[in-house]
Structures are given as C-alpha cells and as structure tokens.
Short mmCIF file of C-alpha atoms in Angstrom, two decimals:
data_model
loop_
_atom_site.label_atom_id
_atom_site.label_comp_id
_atom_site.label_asym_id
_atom_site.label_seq_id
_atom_site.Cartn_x
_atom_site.Cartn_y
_atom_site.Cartn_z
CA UNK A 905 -93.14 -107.00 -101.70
CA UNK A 906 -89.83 -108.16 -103.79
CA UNK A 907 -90.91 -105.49 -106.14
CA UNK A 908 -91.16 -102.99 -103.63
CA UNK A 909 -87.97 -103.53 -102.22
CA UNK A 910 -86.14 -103.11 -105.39
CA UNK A 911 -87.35 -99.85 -106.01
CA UNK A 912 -87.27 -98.04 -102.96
CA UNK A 913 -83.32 -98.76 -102.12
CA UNK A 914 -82.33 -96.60 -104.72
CA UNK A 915 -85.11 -94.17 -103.98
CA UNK A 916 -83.42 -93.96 -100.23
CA UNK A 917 -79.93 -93.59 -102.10
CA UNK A 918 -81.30 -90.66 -104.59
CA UNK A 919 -82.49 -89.12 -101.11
CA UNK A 920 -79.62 -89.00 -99.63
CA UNK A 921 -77.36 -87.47 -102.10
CA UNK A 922 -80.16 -84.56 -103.10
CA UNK A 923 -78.94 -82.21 -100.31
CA UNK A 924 -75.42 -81.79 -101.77
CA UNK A 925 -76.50 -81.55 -104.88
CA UNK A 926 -79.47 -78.76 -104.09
CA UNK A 927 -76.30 -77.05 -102.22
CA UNK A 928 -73.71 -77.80 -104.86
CA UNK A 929 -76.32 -76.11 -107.65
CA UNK A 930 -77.53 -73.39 -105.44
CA UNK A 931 -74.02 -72.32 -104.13
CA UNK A 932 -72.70 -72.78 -107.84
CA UNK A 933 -75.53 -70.67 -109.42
CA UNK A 934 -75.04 -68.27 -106.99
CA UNK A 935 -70.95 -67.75 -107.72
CA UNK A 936 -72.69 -67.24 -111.14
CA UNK A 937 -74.57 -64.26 -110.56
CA UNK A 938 -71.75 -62.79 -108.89
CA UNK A 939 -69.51 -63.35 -112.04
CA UNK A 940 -71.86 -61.35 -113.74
CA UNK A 941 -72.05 -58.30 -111.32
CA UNK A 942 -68.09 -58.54 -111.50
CA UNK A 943 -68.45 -57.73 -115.21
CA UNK A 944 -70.92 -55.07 -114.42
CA UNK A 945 -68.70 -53.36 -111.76
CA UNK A 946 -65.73 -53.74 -114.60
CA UNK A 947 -67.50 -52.11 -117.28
CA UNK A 948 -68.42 -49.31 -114.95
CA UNK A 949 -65.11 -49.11 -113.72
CA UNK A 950 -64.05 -48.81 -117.58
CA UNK A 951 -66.37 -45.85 -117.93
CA UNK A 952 -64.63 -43.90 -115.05
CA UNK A 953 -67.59 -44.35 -113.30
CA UNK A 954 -66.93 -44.88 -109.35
CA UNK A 955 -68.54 -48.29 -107.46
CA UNK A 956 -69.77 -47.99 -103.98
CA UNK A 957 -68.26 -50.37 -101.47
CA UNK A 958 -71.21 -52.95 -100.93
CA UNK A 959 -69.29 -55.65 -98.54
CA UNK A 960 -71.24 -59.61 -98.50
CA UNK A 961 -73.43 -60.66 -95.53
CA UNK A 962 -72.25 -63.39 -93.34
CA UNK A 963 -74.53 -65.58 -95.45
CA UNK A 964 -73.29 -64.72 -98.38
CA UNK A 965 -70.01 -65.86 -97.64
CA UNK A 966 -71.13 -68.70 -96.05
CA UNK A 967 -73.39 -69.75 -99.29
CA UNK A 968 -70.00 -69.13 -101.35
CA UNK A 969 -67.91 -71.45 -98.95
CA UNK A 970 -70.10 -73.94 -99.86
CA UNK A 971 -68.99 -74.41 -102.75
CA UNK A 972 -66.63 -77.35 -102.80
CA UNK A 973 -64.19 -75.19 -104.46
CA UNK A 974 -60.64 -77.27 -102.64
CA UNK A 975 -62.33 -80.52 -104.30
CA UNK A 976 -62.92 -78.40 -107.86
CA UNK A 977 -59.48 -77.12 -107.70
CA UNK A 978 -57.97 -80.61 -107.12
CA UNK A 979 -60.36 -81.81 -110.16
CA UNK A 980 -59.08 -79.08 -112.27
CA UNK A 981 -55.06 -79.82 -111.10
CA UNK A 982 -55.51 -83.46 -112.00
CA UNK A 983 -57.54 -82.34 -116.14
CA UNK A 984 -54.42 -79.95 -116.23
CA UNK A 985 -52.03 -82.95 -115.96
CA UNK A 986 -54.25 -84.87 -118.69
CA UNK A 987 -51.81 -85.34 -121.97
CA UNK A 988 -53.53 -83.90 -124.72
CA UNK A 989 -53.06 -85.49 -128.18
CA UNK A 990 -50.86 -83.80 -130.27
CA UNK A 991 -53.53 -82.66 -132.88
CA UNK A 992 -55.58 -81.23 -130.21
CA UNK A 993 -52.95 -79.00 -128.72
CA UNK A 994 -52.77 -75.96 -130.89
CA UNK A 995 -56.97 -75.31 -131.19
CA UNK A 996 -57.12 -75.89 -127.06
CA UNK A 997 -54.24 -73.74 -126.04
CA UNK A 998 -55.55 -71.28 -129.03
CA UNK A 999 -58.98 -70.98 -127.59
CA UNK A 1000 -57.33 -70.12 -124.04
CA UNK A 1001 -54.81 -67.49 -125.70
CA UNK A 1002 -57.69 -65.81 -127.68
CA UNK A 1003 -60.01 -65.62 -124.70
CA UNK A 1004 -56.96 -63.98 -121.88
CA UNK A 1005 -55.27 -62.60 -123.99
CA UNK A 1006 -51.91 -64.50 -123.78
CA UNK A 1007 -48.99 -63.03 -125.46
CA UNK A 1008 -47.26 -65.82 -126.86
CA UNK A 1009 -44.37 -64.02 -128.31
CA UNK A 1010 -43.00 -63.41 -124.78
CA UNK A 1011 -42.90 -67.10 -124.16
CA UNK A 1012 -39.33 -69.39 -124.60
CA UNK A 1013 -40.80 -72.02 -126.20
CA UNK A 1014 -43.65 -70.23 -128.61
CA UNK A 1015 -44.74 -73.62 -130.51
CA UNK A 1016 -48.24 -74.93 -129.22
CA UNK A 1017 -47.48 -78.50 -129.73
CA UNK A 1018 -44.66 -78.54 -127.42
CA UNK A 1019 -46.37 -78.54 -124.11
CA UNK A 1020 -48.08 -81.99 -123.65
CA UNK A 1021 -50.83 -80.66 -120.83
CA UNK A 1022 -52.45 -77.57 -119.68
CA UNK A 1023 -50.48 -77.48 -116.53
CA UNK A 1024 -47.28 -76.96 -118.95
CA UNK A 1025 -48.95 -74.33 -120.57
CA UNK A 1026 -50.13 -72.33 -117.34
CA UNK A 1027 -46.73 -72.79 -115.74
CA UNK A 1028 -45.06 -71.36 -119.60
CA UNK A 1029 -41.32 -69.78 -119.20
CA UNK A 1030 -40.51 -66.62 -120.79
CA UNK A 1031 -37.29 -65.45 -123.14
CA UNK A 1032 -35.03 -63.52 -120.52
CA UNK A 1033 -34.83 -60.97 -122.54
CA UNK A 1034 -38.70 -59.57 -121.95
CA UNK A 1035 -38.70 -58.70 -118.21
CA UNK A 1036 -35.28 -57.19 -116.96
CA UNK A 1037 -34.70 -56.10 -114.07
CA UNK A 1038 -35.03 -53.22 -112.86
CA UNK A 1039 -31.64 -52.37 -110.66
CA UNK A 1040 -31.78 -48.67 -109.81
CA UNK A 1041 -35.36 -49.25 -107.78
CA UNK A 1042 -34.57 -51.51 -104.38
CA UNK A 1043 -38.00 -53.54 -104.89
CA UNK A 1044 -39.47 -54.95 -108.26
CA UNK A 1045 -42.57 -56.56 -108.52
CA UNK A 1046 -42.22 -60.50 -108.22
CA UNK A 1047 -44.68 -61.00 -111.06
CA UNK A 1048 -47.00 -60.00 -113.80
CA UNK A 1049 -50.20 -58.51 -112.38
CA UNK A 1050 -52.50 -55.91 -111.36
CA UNK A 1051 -51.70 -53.13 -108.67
CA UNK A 1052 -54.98 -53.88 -106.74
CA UNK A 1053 -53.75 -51.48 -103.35
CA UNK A 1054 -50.44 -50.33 -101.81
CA UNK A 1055 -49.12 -47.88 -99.40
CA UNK A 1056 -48.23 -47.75 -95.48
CA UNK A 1057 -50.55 -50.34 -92.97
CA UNK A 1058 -52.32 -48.55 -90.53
CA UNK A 1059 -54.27 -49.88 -87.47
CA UNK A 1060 -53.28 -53.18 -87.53
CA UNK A 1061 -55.46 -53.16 -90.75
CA UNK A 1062 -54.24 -53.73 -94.94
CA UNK A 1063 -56.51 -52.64 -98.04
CA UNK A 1064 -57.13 -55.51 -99.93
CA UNK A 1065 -58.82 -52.85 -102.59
CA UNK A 1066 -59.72 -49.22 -101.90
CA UNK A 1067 -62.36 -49.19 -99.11
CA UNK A 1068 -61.95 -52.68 -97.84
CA UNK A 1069 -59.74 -54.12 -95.17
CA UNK A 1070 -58.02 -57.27 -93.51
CA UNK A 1071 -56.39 -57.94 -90.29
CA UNK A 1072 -52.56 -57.70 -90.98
CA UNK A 1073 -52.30 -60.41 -87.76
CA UNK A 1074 -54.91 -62.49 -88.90
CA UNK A 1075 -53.37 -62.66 -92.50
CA UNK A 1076 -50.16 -63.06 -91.27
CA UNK A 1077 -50.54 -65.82 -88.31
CA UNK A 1078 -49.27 -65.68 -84.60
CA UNK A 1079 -46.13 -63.70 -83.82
CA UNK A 1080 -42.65 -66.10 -85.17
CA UNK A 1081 -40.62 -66.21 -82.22
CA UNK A 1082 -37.14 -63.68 -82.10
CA UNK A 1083 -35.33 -67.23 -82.40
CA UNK A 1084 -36.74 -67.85 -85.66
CA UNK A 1085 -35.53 -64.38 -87.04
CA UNK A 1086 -32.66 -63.09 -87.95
CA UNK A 1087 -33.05 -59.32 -86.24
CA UNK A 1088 -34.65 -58.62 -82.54
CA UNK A 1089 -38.04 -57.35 -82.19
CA UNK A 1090 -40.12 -54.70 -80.52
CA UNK A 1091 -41.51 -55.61 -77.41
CA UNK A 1092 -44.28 -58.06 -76.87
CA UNK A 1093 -46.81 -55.44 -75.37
CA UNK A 1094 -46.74 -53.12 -78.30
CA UNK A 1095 -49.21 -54.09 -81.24
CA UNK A 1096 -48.99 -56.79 -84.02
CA UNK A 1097 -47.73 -53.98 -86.45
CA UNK A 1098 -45.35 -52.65 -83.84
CA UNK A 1099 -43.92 -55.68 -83.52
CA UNK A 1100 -42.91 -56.54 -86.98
CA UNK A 1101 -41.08 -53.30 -86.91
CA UNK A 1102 -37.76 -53.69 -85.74
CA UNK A 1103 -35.86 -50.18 -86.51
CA UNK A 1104 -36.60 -47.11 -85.51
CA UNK A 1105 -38.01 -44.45 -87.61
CA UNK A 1106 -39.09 -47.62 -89.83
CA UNK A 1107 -43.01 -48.10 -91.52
CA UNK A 1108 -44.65 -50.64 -92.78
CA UNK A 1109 -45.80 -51.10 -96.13
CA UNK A 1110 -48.03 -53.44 -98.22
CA UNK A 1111 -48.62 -54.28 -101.96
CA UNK A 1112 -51.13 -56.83 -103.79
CA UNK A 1113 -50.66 -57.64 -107.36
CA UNK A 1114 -53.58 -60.23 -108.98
CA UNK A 1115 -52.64 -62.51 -111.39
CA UNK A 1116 -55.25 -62.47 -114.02
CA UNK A 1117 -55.35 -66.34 -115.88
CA UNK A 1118 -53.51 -65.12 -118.74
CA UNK A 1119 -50.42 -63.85 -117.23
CA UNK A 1120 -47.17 -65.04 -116.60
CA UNK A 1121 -47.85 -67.54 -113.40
CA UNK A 1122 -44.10 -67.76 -111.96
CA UNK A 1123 -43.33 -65.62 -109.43
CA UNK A 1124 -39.25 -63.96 -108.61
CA UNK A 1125 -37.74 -62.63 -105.78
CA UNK A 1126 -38.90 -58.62 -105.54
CA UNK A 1127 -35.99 -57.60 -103.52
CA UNK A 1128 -32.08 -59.06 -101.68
CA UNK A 1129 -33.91 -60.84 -98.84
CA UNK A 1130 -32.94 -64.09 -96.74
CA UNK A 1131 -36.33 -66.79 -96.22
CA UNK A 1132 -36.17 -67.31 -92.93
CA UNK A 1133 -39.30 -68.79 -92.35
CA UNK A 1134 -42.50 -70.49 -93.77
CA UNK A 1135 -46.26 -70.81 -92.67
CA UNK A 1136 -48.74 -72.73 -94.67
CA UNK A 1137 -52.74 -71.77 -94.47
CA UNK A 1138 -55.16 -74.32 -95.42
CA UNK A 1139 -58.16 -72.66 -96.35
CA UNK A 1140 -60.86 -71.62 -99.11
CA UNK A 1141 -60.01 -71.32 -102.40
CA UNK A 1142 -62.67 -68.40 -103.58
CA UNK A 1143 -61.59 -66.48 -106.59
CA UNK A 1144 -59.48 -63.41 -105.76
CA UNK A 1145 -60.27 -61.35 -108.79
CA UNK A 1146 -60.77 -57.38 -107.94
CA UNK A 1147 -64.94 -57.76 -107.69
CA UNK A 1148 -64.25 -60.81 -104.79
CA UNK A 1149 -62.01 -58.33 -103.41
CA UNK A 1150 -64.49 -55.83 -103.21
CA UNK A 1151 -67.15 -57.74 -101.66
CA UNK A 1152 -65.76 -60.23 -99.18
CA UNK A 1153 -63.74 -58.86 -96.27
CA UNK A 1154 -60.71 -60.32 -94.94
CA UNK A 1155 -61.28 -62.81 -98.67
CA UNK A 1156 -57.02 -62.96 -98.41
CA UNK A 1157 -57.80 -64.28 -94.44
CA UNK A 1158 -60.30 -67.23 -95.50
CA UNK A 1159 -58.31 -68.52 -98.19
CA UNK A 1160 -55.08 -70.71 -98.58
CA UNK A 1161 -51.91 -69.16 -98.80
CA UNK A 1162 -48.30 -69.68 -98.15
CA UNK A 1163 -46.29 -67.07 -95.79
CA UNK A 1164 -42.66 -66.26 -96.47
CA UNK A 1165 -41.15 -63.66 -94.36
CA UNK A 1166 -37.34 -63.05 -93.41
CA UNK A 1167 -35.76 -59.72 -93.42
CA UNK A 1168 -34.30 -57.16 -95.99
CA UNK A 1169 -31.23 -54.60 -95.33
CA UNK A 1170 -34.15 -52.61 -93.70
CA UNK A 1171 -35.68 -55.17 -91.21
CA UNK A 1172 -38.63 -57.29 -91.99
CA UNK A 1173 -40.05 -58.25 -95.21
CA UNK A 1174 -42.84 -60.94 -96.27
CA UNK A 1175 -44.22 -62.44 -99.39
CA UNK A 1176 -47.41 -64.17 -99.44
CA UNK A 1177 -48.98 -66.59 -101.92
CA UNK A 1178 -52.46 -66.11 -102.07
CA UNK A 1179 -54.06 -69.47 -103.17
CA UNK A 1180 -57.72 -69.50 -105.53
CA UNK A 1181 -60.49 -71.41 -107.29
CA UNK A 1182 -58.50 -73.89 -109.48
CA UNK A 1183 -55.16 -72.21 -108.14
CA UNK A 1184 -54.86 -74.80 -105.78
CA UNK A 1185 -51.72 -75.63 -106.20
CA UNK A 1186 -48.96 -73.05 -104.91
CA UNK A 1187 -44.75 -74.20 -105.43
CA UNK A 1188 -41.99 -72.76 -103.76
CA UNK A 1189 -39.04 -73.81 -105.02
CA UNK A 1190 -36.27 -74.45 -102.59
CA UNK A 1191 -39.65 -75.55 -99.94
CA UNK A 1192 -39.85 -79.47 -101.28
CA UNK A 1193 -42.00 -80.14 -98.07
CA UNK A 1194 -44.81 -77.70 -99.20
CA UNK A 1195 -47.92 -79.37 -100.22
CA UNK A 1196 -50.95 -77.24 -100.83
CA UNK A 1197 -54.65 -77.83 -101.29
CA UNK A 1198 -54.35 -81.33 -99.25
CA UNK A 1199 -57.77 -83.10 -98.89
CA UNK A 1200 -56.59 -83.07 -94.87
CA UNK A 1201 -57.89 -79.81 -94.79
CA UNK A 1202 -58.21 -78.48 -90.38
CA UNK A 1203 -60.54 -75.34 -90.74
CA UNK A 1204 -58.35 -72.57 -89.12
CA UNK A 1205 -55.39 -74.28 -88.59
CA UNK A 1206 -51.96 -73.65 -89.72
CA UNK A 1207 -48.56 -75.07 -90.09
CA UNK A 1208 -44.62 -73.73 -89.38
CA UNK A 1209 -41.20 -74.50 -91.07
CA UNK A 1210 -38.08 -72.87 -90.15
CA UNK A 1211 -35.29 -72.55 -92.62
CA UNK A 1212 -32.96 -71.86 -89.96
CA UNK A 1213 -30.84 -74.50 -88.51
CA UNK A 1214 -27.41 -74.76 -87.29
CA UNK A 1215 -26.04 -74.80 -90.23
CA UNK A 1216 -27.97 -73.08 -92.47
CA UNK A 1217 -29.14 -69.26 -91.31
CA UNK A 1218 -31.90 -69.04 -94.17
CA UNK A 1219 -32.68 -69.08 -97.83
CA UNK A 1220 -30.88 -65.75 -99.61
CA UNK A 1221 -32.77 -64.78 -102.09
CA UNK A 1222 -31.34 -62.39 -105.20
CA UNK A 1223 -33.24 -59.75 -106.67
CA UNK A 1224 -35.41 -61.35 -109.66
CA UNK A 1225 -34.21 -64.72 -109.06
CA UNK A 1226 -37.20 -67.45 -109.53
CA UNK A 1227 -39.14 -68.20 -106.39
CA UNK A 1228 -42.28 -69.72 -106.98
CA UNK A 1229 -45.28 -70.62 -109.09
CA UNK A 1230 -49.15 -70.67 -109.45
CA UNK A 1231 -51.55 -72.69 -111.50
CA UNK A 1232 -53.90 -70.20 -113.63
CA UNK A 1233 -53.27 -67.29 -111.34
CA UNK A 1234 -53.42 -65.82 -108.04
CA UNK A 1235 -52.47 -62.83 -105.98
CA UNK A 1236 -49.04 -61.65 -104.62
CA UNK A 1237 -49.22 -59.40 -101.14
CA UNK A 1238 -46.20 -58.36 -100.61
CA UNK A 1239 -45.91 -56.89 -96.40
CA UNK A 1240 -42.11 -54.75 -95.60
CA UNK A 1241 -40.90 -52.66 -93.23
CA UNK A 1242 -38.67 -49.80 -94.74
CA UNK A 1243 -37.74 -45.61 -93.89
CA UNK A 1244 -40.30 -42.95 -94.30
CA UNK A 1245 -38.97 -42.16 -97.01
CA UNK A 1246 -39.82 -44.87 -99.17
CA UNK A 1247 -42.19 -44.33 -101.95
CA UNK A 1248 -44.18 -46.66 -104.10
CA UNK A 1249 -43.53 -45.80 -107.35
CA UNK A 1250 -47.47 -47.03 -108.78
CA UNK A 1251 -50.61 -46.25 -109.65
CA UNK A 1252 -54.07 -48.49 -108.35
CA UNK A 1253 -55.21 -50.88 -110.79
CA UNK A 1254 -52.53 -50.43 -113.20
CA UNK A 1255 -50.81 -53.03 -115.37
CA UNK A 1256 -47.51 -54.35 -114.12
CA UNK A 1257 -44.78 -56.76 -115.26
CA UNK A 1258 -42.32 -58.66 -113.59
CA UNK A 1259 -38.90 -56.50 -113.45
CA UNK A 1260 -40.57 -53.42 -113.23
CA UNK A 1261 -40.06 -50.81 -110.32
CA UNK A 1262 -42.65 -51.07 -107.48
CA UNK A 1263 -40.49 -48.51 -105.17
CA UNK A 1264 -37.52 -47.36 -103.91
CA UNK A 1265 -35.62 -44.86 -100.87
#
C-alpha cells in the first residue's frame, strides 16, 4: 500500500499538467507549419507570382491564441536583459546580423562588444547622419519598414494587406470625448470614420509599415503633431509578419498595441504601436506610466490617459524627433485625416527607411 501511494501522487501530478503541454506542443507545432507556408507564399511572391487571399477559420485562430505567446514574450524580454560575457558577444550578435541581415555600418556604436545584452542590441542607435529628414514632404515614415498597405479608409474598414480588412473602430477603441481633443468633431450620429473627420472636404488615410527583426526598432515622429491622448490594448501577441497579415483578419484588432492620436495642422492624426510574439514590450518616451505585456492581462479591455491637463494642452511632437521603441520588431499603422489632395508618395511592399517621404499636399 506505502508503495502504491508513492507512485501514484506523481502519476496524478504528470496528469494534470499533460493537457497544457498536448496544447502548448500542438498549438506550437501548428505556428510551425504556418512559418513554413509564410516562406512558401514569399518565394511565390518573389517570383511575381500572385497569392490568393485564403483568410483562417475561427479555429484556427483560436488554436494560434493558444499559444502562450504574452508568457513567451515576457520569457524572451527577461533572456534579452541576460548580460552576456564579453567573449560571447561578437559570435551571438554575429549570428543574428548574418541571419537579418543587419547593417551594422549604420549603427553609432558599430563595436559588438559594447552592448552587454540582446535588448541593447535590438534597441541599437544609429549615426544621424544615415536617415535625414525629409523636409519638403509634410509626412515621413516614423521608422524602418515595409509598406504592407496605404491609401484612403473606406467603410469604416482599413487594409491590413491587399484583400484583407479591419474595423477602423474596433482598432482604434470607443470615440475620445471632444474634451479630450484639441479640435471639435462631427456629430455623434454620423459614422466612426465621419467622426474622426473634423474639416470639411477632409479624407482619411492609413499606412502600415512592418518592422522586420533586423531593422532599426526606434520609432520618430512622422509629422508636426501634438499627443493628446493615449489608449493601451492588452491583447495577443501573434506575429505580424505579411503571411499573418494575410491570413488572420482584424490580426492588428486581437493583438496589443498602444494608441496615440492628437491632431496635425489638418485635423486628426494617430499612430499606433502594434505589439508581437517576443515584441512584448512597446516604450513611449515622454508616457513613463505605459507598461505593456503585464501578466494582468483583461481579455478585451482597454485603458485611457490624457495628456491634457490644465496646464499642459498635449505633447508637441517635431517632425523626426524620437518617439518610441520596439523589442525585435513590430508594425507602425499610421491613421490621418488630410485634403483630397494628398497623395502617398509609395509603392506596396516596398522597402522604406526612416526620413524618407511617405506623402505630401
């Protein structure tokens, strides 16, 4: 009987745990197989050979949710911190800059051995010199990246990629109050995308840049703007590369991300930080009471902070000037009102850097 009882508590205990791991493996082999038909789908892509649209199933983005991808990502941010001896410095960083191509030459500080984690590494400055700014075009791109879509919203509805869509409300959140804001708004029985339009004759317009791992992962103001306000997401961190993109709607509305909007000389303007797998962590700068990828994670919930008070009417914000960063890399949707007659001045899937012209009046 003793020896009974000796081996069939741990049998109980093994029990137990199996599901998550059966779940864990299955949801983890399964992200897997997608990486591989992302390469597929890239190499076509390479050939000039168009991909149909094939959108996931409810339970395939249910079985990728799974994944405990917020509790990787927090994993992964605590390894990046890890000090890393100095010998080892130069072959780890070297395997990373072989395999994403990092350009090291653009960097300040070019020497291997100087930064003491990964996390130093990933969040690298560059010389000045290699990304001016451009000051003839009224809105730059805030980082390094990959024109994924852009042009006017329509329907309520933003391309994510070319064929596939996302609620503009339900990326954006609730309606800020006029108080919060620094302009009046349209009234509240016209549609989401009516409302954030607050001059006549106006559009709006959208952009999304992805931040491949081996670009530059700060992010700069991409026009003259004033923060007015700020709305943290908790949510999923699935990877946001282009073949996610293309196969899980509304992938910028289950995942974290940070909301910035405030206004522009032509009404409203928004940038959003799209969080990712082991981009859990996103900084803004002047926001010190920003904390993402929290283990208090409240599916669907949401939280506000006003830079406005009575003495402070906002955070201006200078063309190019440094706003933010990611760990490894991200995406960058950029949401503005402007005239008609503003053109983007891009090309989908196209190579950008930070400085560059994304479009002007």
């Amino acid at each position: 009987t003793d020896r009974k009882k000796l081996h069939t508590a741990p049998v109980g205990q093994v029990f137990r745990l199996r599901p998550f791991h059966v779940l864990v493996a299955t949801g983890g082999g399964y992200a897997g197989y997608r990486k591989y038909e992302d390469y597929k789908l890239e190499q076509l892509e390479k050939r000039g050979i168009e991909v149909p649209v094939k959108l996931a199933s409810e339970w395939e983005v249910a079985l990728y949710k799974s994944v405990p991808t917020r509790l990787l990502s927090r994993a992964w941010g605590r390894l990046n911190q890890v000090e890393l001896p100095t010998w080892l410095r130069k072959p780890v960083y070297s395997l990373y800059i072989w395999t994403f191509g990092v350009n090291m030459k653009e960097a300040a500080v070019e020497d291997l051995h100087h930064y003491r984690n990964l996390s130093e590494f990933f969040r690298r400055k560059l010389k000045p010199q290699v990304r001016p700014v451009c000051c003839v075009h009224s809105v730059i791109s805030p980082s390094d990246g990959k024109i994924l879509n852009f042009g006017q919203v329509k329907n309520c509805e933003v391309e994510q990629v070319k064929g596939v869509t996302y609620s503009l409300e339900s990326f954006l959140g609730p309606r800020i109050s006029t108080e919060e804001m620094h302009f009046s708004q349209a009234p509240l029985g016209n549609s989401f995308q009516q409302q954030l339009v607050t001059k006549e004759g106006n559009e709006l317009y959208h952009c999304v840049i992805y931040l491949a791992p081996g670009d530059y992962h700060c992010f700069h103001s991409p026009t003259d703007w004033t923060v007015s306000h700020r709305r943290h997401f908790p949510g999923s961190l699935m990877s946001v590369n282009p073949g996610v993109a293309r196969w899980i709607k509304e992938l910028f509305c289950h995942n974290e991300r940070v909301v910035l909007t405030g206004d522009w000389k032509h009404g409203f303007f928004s940038l959003t930080a799209v969080g990712a797998t082991n981009v859990g962590s996103i900084r803004i700068y002047f926001d010190q009471d920003l904390h993402t990828n929290s283990p208090s994670y409240s599916k669907g919930s949401y939280n506000d902070f006003s830079f406005i008070s009575n003495n402070k009417e906002g955070i201006p914000m200078r063309k190019g000037e440094h706003l933010g960063e990611f760990n490894l890399g991200s995406t960058i949707v950029l949401i503005f009102e402007a005239p008609k007659d503003f053109k983007f001045n891009l090309k989908a899937g196209q190579k950008i850097r930070f400085g560059e012209a994304l479009g002007s009046l």
